[in-house]
Short mmCIF file of C-alpha atoms and ligand atoms in Angstrom, two decimals:
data_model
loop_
_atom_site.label_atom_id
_atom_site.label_comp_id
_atom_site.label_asym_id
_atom_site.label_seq_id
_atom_site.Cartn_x
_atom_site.Cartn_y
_atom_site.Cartn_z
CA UNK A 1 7.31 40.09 -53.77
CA UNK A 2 6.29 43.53 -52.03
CA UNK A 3 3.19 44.17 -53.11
CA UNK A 4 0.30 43.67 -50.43
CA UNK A 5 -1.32 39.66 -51.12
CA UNK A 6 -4.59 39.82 -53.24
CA UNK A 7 -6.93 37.85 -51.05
CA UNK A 8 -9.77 36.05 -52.80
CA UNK A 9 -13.21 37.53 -53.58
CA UNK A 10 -15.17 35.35 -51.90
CA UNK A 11 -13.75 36.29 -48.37
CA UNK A 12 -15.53 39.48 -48.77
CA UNK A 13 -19.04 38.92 -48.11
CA UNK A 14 -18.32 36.74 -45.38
CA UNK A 15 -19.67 38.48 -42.24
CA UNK A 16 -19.88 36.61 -38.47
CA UNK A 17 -21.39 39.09 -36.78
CA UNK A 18 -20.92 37.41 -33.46
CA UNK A 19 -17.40 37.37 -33.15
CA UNK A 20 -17.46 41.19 -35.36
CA UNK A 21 -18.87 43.14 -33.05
CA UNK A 22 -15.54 42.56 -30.38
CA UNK A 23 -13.88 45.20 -32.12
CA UNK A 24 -16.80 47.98 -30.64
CA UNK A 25 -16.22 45.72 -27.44
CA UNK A 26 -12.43 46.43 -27.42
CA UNK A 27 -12.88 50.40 -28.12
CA UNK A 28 -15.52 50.27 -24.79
CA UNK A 29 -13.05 48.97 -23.23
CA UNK A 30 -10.06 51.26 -24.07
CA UNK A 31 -12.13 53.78 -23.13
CA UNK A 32 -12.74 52.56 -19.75
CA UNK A 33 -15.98 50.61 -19.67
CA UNK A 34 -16.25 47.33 -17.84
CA UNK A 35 -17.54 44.83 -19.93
CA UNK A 36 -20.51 42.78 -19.62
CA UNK A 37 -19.92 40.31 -22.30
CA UNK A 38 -23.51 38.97 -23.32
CA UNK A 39 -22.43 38.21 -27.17
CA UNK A 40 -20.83 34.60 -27.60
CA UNK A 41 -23.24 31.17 -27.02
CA UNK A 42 -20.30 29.64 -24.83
CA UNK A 43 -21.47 28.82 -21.93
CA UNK A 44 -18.04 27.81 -20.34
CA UNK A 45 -17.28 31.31 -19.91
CA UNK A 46 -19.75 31.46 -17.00
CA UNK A 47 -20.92 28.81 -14.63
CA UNK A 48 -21.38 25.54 -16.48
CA UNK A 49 -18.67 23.26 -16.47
CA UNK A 50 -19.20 19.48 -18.71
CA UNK A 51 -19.65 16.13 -17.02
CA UNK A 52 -16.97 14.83 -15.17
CA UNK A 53 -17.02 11.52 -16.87
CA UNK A 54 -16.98 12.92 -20.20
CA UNK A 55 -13.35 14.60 -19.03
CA UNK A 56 -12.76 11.39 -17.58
CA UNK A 57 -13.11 9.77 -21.31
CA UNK A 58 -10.92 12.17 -23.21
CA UNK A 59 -7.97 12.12 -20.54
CA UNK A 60 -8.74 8.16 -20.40
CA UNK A 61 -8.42 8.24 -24.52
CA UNK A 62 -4.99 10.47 -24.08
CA UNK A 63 -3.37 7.92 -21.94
CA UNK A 64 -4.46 5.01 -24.12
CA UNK A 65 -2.27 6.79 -26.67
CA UNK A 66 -5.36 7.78 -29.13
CA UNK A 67 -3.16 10.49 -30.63
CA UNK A 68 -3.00 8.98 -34.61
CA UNK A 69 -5.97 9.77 -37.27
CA UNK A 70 -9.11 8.45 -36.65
CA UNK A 71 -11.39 6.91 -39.94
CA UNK A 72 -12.52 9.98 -41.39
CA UNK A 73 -16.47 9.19 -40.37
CA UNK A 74 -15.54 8.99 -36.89
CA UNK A 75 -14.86 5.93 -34.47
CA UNK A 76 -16.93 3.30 -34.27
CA UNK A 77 -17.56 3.64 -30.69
CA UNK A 78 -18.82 7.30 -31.41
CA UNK A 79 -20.70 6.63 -34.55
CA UNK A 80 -22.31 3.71 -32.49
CA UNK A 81 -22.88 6.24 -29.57
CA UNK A 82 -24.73 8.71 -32.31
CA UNK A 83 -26.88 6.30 -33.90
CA UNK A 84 -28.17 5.28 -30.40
CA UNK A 85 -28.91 8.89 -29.91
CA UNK A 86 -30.58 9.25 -33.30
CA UNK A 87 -32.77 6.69 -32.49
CA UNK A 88 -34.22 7.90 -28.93
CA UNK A 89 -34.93 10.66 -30.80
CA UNK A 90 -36.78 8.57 -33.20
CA UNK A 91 -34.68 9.47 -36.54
CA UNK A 92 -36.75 7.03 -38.82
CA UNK A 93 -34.50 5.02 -41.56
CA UNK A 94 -30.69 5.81 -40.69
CA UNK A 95 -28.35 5.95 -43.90
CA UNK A 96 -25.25 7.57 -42.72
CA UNK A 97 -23.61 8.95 -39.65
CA UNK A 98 -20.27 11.42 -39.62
CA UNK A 99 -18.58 13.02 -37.02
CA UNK A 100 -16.82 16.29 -37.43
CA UNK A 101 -14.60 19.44 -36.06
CA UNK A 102 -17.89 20.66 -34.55
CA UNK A 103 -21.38 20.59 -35.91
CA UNK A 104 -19.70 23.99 -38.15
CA UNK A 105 -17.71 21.31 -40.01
CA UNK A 106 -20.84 18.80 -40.38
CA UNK A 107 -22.40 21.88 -41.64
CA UNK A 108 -19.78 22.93 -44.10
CA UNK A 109 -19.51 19.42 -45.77
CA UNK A 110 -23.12 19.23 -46.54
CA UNK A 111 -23.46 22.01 -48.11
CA UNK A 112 -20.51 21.89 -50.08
CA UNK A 113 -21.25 18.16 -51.48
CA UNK A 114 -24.65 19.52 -52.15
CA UNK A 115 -24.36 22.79 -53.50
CA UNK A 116 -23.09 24.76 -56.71
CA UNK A 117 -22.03 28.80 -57.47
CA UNK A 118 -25.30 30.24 -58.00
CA UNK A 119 -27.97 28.17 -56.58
CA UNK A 120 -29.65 28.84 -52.98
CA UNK A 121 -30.69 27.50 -50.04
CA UNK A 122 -33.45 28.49 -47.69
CA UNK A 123 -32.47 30.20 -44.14
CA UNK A 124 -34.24 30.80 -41.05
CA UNK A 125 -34.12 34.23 -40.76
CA UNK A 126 -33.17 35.45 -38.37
CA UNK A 127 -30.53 32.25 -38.17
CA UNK A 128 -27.24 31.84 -37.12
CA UNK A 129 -24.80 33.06 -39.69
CA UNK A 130 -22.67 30.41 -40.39
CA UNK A 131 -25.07 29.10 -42.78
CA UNK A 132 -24.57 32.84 -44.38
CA UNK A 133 -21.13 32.58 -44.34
CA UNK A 134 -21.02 28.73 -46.22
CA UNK A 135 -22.81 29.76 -48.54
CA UNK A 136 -20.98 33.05 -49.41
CA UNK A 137 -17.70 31.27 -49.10
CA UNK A 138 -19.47 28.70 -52.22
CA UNK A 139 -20.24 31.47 -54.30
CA UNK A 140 -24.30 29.91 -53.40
CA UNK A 141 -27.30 32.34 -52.61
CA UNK A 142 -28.75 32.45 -49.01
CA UNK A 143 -32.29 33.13 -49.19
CA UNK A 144 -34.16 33.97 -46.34
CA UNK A 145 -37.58 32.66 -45.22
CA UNK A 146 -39.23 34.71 -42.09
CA UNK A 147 -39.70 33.40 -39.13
CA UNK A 148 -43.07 35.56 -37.89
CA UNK A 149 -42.15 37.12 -34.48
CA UNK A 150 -46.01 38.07 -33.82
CA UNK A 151 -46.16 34.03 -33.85
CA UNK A 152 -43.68 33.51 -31.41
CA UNK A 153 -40.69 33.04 -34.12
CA UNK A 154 -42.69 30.16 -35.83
CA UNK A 155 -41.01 29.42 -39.30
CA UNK A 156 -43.69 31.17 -41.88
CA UNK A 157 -44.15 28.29 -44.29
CA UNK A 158 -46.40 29.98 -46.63
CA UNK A 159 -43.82 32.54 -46.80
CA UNK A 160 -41.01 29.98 -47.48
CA UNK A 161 -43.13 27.86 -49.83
CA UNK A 162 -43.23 31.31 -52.06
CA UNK A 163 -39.02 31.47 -51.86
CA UNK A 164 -38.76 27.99 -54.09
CA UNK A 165 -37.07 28.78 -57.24
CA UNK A 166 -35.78 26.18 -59.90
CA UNK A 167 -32.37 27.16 -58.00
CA UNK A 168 -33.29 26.48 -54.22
CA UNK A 169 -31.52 23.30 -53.47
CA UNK A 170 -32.18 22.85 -49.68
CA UNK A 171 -34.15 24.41 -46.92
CA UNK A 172 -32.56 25.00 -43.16
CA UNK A 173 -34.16 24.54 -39.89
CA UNK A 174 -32.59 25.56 -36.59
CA UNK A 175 -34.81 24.03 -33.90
CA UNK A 176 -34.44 25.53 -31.00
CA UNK A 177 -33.29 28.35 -33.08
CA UNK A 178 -30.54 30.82 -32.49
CA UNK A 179 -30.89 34.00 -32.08
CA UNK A 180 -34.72 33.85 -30.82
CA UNK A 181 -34.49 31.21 -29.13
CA UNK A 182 -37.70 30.07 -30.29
CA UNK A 183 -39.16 26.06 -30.49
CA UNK A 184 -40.54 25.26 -33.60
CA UNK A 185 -43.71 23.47 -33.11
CA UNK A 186 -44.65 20.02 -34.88
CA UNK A 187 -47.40 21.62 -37.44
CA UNK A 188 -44.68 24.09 -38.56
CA UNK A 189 -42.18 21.04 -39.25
CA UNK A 190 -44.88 18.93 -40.75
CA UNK A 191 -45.24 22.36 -43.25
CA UNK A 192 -41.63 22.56 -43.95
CA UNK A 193 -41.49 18.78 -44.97
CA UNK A 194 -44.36 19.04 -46.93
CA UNK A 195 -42.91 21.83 -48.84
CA UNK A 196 -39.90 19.82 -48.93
CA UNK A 197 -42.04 17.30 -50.50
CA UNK A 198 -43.52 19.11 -52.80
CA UNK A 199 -40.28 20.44 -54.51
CA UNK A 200 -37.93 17.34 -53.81
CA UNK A 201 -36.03 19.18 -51.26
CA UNK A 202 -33.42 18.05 -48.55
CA UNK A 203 -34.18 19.35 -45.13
CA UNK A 204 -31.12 20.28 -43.24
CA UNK A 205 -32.19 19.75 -38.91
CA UNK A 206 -30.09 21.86 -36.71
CA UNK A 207 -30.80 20.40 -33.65
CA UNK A 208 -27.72 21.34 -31.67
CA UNK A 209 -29.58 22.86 -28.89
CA UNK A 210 -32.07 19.90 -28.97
CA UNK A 211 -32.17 19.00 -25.19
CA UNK A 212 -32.01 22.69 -23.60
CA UNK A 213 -35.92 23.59 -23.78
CA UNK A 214 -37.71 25.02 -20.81
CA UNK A 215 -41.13 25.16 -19.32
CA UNK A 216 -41.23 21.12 -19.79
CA UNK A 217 -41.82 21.55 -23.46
CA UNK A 218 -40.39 18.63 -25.51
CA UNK A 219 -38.15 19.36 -29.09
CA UNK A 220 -39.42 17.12 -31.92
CA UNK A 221 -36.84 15.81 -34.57
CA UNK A 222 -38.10 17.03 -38.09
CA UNK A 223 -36.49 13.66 -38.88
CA UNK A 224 -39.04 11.63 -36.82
CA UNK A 225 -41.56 13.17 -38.51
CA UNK A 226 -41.72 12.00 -42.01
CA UNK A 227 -39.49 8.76 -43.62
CA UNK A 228 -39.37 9.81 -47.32
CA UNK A 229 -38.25 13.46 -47.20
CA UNK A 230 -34.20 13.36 -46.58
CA UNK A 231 -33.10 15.32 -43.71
CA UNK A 232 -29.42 15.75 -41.97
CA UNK A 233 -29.78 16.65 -38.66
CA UNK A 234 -27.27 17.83 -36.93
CA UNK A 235 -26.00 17.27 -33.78
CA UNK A 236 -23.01 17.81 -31.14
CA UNK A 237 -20.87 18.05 -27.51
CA UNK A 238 -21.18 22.08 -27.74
CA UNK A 239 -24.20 22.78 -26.33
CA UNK A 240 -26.31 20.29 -24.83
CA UNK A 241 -23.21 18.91 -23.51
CA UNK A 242 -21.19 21.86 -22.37
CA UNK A 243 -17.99 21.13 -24.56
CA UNK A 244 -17.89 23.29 -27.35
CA UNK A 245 -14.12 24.08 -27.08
CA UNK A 246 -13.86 20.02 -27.92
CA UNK A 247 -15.13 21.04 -31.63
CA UNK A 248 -16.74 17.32 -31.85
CA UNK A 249 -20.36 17.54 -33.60
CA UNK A 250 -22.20 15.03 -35.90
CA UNK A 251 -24.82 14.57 -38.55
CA UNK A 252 -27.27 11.45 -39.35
CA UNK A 253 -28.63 11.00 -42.75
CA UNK A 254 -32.01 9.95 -43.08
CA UNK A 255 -34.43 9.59 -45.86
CA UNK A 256 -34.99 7.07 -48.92
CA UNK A 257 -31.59 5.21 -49.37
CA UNK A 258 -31.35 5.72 -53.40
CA UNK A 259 -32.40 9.46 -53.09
CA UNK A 260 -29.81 10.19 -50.23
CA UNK A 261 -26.53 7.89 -51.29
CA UNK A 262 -25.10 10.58 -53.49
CA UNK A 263 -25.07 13.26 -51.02
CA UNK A 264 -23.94 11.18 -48.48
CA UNK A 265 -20.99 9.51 -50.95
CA UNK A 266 -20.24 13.13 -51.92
CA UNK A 267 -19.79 14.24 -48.14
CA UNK A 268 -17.64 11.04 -47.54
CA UNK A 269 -15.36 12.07 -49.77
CA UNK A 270 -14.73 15.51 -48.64
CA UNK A 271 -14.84 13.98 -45.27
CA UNK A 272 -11.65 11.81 -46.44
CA UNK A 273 -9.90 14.68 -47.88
CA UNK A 274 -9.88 16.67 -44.04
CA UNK A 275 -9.02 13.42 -42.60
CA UNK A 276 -10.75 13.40 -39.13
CA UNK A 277 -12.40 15.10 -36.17
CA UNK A 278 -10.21 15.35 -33.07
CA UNK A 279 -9.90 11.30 -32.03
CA UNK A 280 -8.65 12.05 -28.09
CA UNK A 281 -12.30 14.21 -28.15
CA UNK A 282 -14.21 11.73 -29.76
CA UNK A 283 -13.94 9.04 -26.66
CA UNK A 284 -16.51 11.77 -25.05
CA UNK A 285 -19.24 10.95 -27.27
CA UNK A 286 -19.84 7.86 -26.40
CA UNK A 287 -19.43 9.18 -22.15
CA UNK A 288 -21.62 11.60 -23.02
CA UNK A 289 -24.91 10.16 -25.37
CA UNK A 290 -24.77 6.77 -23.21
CA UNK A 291 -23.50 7.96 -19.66
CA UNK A 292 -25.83 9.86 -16.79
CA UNK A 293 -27.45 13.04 -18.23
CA UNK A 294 -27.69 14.53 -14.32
CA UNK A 295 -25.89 17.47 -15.44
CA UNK A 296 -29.23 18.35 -17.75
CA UNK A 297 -31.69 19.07 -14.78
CA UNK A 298 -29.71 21.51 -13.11
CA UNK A 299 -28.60 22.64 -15.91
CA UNK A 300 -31.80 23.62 -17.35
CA UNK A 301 -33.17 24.93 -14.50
CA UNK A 302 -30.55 27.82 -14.17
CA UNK A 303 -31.02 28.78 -17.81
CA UNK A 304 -34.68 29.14 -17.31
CA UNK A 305 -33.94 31.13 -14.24
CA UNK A 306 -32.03 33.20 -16.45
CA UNK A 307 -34.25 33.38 -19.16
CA UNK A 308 -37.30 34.47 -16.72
CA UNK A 309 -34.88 37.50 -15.60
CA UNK A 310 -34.33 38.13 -18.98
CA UNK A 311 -37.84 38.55 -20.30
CA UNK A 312 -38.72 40.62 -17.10
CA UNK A 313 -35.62 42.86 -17.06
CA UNK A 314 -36.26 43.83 -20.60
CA UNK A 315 -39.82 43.96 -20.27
CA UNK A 316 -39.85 46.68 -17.40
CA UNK A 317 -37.72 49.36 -19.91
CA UNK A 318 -39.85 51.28 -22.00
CA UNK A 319 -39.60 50.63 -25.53
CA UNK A 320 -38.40 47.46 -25.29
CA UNK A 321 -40.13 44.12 -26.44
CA UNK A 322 -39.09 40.55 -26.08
CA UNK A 323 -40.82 36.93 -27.14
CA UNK A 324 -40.43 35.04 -24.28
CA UNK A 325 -37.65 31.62 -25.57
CA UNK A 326 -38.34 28.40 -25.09
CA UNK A 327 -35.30 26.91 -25.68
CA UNK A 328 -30.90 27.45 -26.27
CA UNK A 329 -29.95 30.31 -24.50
CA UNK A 330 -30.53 33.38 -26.73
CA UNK A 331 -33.04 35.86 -26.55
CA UNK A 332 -33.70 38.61 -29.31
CA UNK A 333 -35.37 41.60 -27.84
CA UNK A 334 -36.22 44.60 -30.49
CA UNK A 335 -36.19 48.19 -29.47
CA UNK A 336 -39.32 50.27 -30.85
CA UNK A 337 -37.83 52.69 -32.89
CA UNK A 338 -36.70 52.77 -36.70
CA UNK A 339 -33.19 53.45 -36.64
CA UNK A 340 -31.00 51.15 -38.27
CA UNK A 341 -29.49 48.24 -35.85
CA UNK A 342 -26.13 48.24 -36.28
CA UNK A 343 -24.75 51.56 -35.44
CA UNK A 344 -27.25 51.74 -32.65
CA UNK A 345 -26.14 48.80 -30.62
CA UNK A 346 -22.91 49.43 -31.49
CA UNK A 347 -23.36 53.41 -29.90
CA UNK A 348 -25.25 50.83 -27.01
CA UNK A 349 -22.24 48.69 -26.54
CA UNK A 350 -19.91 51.32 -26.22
CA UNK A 351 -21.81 53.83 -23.82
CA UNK A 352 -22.76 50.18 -21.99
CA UNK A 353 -20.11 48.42 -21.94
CA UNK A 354 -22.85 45.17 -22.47
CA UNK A 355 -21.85 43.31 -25.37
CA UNK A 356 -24.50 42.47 -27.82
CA UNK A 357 -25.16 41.41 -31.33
CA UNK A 358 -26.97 43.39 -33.81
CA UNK A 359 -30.49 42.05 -35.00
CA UNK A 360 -28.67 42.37 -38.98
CA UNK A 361 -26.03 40.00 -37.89
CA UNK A 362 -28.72 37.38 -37.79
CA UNK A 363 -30.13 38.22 -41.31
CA UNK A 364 -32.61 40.70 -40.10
CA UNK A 365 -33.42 43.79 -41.88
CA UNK A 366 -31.49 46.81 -40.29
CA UNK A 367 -34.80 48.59 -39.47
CA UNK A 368 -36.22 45.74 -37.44
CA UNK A 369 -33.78 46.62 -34.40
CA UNK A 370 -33.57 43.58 -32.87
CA UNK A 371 -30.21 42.21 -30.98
CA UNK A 372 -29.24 39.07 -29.36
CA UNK A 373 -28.69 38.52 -26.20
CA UNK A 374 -26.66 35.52 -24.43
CA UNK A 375 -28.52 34.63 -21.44
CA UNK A 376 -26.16 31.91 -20.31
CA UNK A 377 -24.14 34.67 -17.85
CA UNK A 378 -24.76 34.38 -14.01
CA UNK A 379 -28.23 36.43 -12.79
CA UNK A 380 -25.96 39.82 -11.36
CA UNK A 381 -24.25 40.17 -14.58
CA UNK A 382 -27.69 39.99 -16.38
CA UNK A 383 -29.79 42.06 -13.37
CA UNK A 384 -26.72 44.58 -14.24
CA UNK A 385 -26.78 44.13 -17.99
CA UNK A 386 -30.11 45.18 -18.15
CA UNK A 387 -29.86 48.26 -15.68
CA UNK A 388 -27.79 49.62 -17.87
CA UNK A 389 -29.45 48.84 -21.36
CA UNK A 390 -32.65 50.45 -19.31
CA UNK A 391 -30.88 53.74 -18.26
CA UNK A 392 -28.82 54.66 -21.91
CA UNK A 393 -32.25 54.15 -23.51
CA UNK A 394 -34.25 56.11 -21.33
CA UNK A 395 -31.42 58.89 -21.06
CA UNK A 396 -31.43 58.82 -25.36
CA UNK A 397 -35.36 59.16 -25.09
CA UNK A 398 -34.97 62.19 -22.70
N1 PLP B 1 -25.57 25.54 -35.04
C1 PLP B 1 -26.09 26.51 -34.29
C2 PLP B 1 -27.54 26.86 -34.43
C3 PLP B 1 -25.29 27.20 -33.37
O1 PLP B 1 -25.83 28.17 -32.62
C4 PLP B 1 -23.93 26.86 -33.25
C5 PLP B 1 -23.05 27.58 -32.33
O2 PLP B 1 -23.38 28.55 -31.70
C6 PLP B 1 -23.44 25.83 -34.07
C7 PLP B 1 -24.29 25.19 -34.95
C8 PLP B 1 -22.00 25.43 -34.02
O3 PLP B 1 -21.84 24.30 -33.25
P1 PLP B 1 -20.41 23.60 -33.03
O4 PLP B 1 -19.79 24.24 -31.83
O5 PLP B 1 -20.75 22.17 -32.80
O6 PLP B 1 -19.61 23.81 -34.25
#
């Protein structure tokens, strides 16, 4: 053979903007900038660190030998840890549990057991892109409902409502959200299930970021809210528990049993077909849903910190405005001018050398100029960060 492989079309559209925009990084770099990387949601790069006894479980699990298959659900002891969890959070009428490589691989099952070439689902936008990216890679249509930034980010169900076709086949929430950051509030959710009701719609709950909300505010489960719509929300060790290089996430089926046993049958078998999530890594579930959350406090508190510096450093540069997040650690500033995003943060990150996504890479029309920033970073990098992002747009104003 010696002609270059044909790849296959559906690798094409697929865009991850997050990851993307480390080429620009690296060409900052060559060129001599230090970096100020404020682009990837990991907070392990930076000063968070997971429990101890959730370490303690895994190495625990490695010397007990766990290094075989797991069942392709997940183990008992973690599928018992999830359903706990589900049920402080008060996930009415529990059908099915799975554990997967990440809440990404939860995520990919359900929507390919639930969806064909052709028909669409209902995004946040702006969202996180993976949901993009499934979608693409299923030859499916992402179609984007608005979430209203003069209304703090708040999904616009009227909007969404209008987006229903005979084709839509779920609708997506990502509560707290990523890239704003935002909290949707329980009227909003109660809207999104009723339009769920309405059309006879799954709800798919991303609630990965579930326990990281500030200013005392409390996340509500769209699950706990209403019994006869079916949701899948989905859950994991990345975020709330400071392990996403573990790749262990879950979902939890809810809804009337006879509307929801196909979907969940459907994702079973896929499930069976990639065998397991990592079974050393799933002996930290259980450490970390039933053991002490003390790590959550202090962890919170340094995010908000971060987030208050956030909101003030970007407030103080002209031309610059930013909805203040209530929860994750994102925020998703937009700069007042009508340029399109992309090349413009891209210009930013290489005159800046502070790595940021573009507004687009989150759904967002170009002309919105929004990007996201990664709070998660210790306060000098962000004080810094935001020096910088002050002076190149001042000195491109002058
Ligand atoms: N869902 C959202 C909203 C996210 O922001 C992320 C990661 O950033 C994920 C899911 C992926 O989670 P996991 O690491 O469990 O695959």
């Amino acid at each position: 053979m010696t002609s270059p492989i044909r790849t296959a079309q559906r690798t094409a559209g697929i865009r991850y903007a997050v990851r993307d925009i480390l080429k620009v990084a690296a060409e900052a770099e060559k060129a001599g900038k230090e970096l100020l990387p404020l682009n990837i949601g990991d907070p392990l790069r930076y000063d968070f660190a997971p429990p101890p006894h959730m370490v303690e479980a895994v190495q625990k699990a490695l010397k007990d030998g766990r290094h075989g298959y797991a069942p392709s659900p997940g183990t008992p002891e973690a599928l018992a840890a999830v359903r706990r969890w589900a049920e402080k959070k008060g996930l009415a009428g529990i059908r099915d549990i799975y554990v997967g490589n990440g809440a990404s691989e939860c995520i990919e099952l359900a929507l390919t057991a639930l969806v064909d070439r052709g028909e669409e689902v209902l995004l946040p936008n702006p969202g996180y892109p993976l949901y993009d990216a499934v979608l693409t890679k299923l030859e499916a249509k992402p179609v984007y409902y608005p979430l209203d930034e003069a209304n703090g980010f708040q999904p616009d169900v009227v909007a969404m409502e209008k987006l229903v076709t005979k084709k839509t086949r779920a609708i997506v929430v990502i509560n707290p959200n990523n890239p704003t950051g935002s909290l949707a509030g329980v009227a909003a959710l109660k809207g999104i299930l009723e339009v769920a009701r309405r059309h006879g719609l799954p709800v798919l709950s991303d609630e990965i970021y579930d326990a990281i909300v500030f200013d005392g505010l409390k996340q509500t489960a769209t699950a706990s809210l209403a019994e006869d719509v079916p949701v899948l929300t989905f859950g994991g060790l990345s975020k709330v528990y400071l392990a996403c290089g573990w790749r262990i996430g879950w979902a939890v089926m809810t809804g009337p049993q006879a509307v929801v046993q196909p979907w969940v049958d459907a994702i079973a078998q896929l499930a069976r077909a990639r065998l397991c999530a990592s079974f050393p890594m799933q002996s930290a579930v259980a450490a970390a849903l039933d053991g002490p959350q003390d790590h959550l406090p202090g962890m919170i508190a340094k995010l908000q910190r971060r987030r208050d510096l956030t909101v003030e450093g970007l407030k103080s540069i002209p031309g610059v405005s930013c909805v203040k997040p209530q929860g994750a650690f994102y925020a998703f500033p937009k700069i007042d001018t009508t340029e399109p995003d992309e090349p413009l943060i891209a210009k930013m990150v290489r005159e800046t050398g502070v790595v940021v996504v573009h507004g687009s890479g989150f759904g967002q029309a170009m002309e919105h100029a929004h990007f996201r920033i990664v709070f998660a970073p210790p306060d000098e990098v962000l004080k810094k960060a935001y020096q910088r992002i002050g002076e190149w747009l001042s000195k491109r104003k002058s």
